[in-house]
C-alpha positions as MATLAB code, in Angstrom:
seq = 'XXXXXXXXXXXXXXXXXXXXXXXXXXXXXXXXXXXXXXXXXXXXXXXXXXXXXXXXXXXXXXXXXXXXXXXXXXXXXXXXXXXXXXXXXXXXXXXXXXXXXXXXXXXXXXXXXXX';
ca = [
       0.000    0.000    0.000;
       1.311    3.414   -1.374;
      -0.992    5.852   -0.345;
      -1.247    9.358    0.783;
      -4.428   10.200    3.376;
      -6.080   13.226    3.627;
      -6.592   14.434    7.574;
      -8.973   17.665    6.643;
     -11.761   17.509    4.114;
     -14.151   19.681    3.965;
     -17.545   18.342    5.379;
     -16.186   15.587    7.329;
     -15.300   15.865   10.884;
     -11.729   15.134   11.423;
     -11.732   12.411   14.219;
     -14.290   10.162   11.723;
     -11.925   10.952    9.134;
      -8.663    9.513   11.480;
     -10.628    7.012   12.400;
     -11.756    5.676    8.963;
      -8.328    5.939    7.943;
      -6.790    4.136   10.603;
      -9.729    1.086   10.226;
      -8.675    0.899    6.551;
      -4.815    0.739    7.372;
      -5.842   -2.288   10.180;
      -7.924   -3.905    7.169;
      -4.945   -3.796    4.739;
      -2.209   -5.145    7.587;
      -5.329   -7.744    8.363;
      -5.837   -8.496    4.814;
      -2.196   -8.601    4.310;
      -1.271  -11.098    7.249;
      -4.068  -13.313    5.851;
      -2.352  -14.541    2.357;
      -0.821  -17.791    2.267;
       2.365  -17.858    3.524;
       5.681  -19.330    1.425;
       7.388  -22.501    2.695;
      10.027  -21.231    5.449;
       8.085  -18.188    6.683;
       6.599  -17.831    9.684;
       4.662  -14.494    9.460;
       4.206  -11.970    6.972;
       6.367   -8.570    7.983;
       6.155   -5.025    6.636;
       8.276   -2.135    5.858;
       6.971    1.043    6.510;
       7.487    4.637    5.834;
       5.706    7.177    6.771;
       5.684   11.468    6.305;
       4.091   14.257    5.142;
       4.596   13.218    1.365;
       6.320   10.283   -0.438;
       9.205   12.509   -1.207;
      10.066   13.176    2.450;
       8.893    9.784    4.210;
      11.007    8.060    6.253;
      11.429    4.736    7.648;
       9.656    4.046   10.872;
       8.985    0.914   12.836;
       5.381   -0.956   12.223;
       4.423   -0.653   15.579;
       5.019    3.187   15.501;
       2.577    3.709   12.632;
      -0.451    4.472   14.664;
       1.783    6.605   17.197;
       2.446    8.958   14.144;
      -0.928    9.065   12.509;
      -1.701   10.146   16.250;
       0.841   12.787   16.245;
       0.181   14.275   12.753;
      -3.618   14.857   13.418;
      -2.386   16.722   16.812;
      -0.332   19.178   14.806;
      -3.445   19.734   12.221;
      -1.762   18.374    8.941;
      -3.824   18.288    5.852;
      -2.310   14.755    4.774;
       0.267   12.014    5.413;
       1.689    9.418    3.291;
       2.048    6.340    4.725;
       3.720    3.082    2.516;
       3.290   -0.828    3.629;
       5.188   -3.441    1.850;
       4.642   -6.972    3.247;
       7.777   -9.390    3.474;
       8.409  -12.804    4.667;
       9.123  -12.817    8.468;
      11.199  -15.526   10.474;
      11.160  -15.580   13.617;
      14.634  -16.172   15.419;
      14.971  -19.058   17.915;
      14.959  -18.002   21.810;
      18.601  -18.171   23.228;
      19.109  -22.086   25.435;
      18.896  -19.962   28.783;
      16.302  -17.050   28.535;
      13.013  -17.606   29.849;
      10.547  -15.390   28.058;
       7.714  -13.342   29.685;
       5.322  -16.215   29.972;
       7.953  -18.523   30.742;
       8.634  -17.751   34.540;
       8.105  -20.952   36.064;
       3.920  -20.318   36.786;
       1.217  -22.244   35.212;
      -1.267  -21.010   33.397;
      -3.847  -21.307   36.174;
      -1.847  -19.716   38.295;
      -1.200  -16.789   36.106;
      -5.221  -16.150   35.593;
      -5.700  -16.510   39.164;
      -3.011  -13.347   39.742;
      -5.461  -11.475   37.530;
];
């Protein structure tokens, strides 16, 4: 997805008009992540870059996209341009020793009980 979103158009309230544009940027990544994966992969990725045109955007991380679409309707912009290129994702194997966050030890009962 190569687009560039308007934030201010004329007979639409602005926070419908974030809001739309954020529900069809979760139905592209959704729509995305939903396409048969290639043997190897584990998950689909994306590159993303994001700014105030496609001449000035600038790499960002994908969980910072909705941050920044956050940040340029607080400043009032008229538009951003925001571009999401899916790519095969692997995920890399946990080290021998670290225990990850659900991995302390605690069974799942006992972790819903703590709740």
């Amino acid at each position: 997805m190569k687009k560039t979103f308007p934030l201010q158009v004329e007979g639409k309230h602005p926070d419908r008009l974030l809001e739309a544009t954020k529900h069809e940027i979760r139905k592209y990544i959704k729509r995305e992540q939903n396409k048969a994966k290639p043997a190897g992969v584990d998950f689909w990725d994306f590159d993303c870059r994001f700014g105030s045109s496609a001449a000035t955007a600038e790499v960002i991380e994908f969980s910072a996209i909705t941050a920044r679409i956050n940040a340029y309707a607080a400043e009032k912009a008229e538009s951003f341009y925001l571009e999401l290129l899916a790519k095969p994702g692997v995920r890399k194997p946990r080290a021998a020793g670290a225990a990850g966050p659900a991995d302390d030890g605690a069974s799942e009962a006992d972790r819903m009980s703590d709740a």
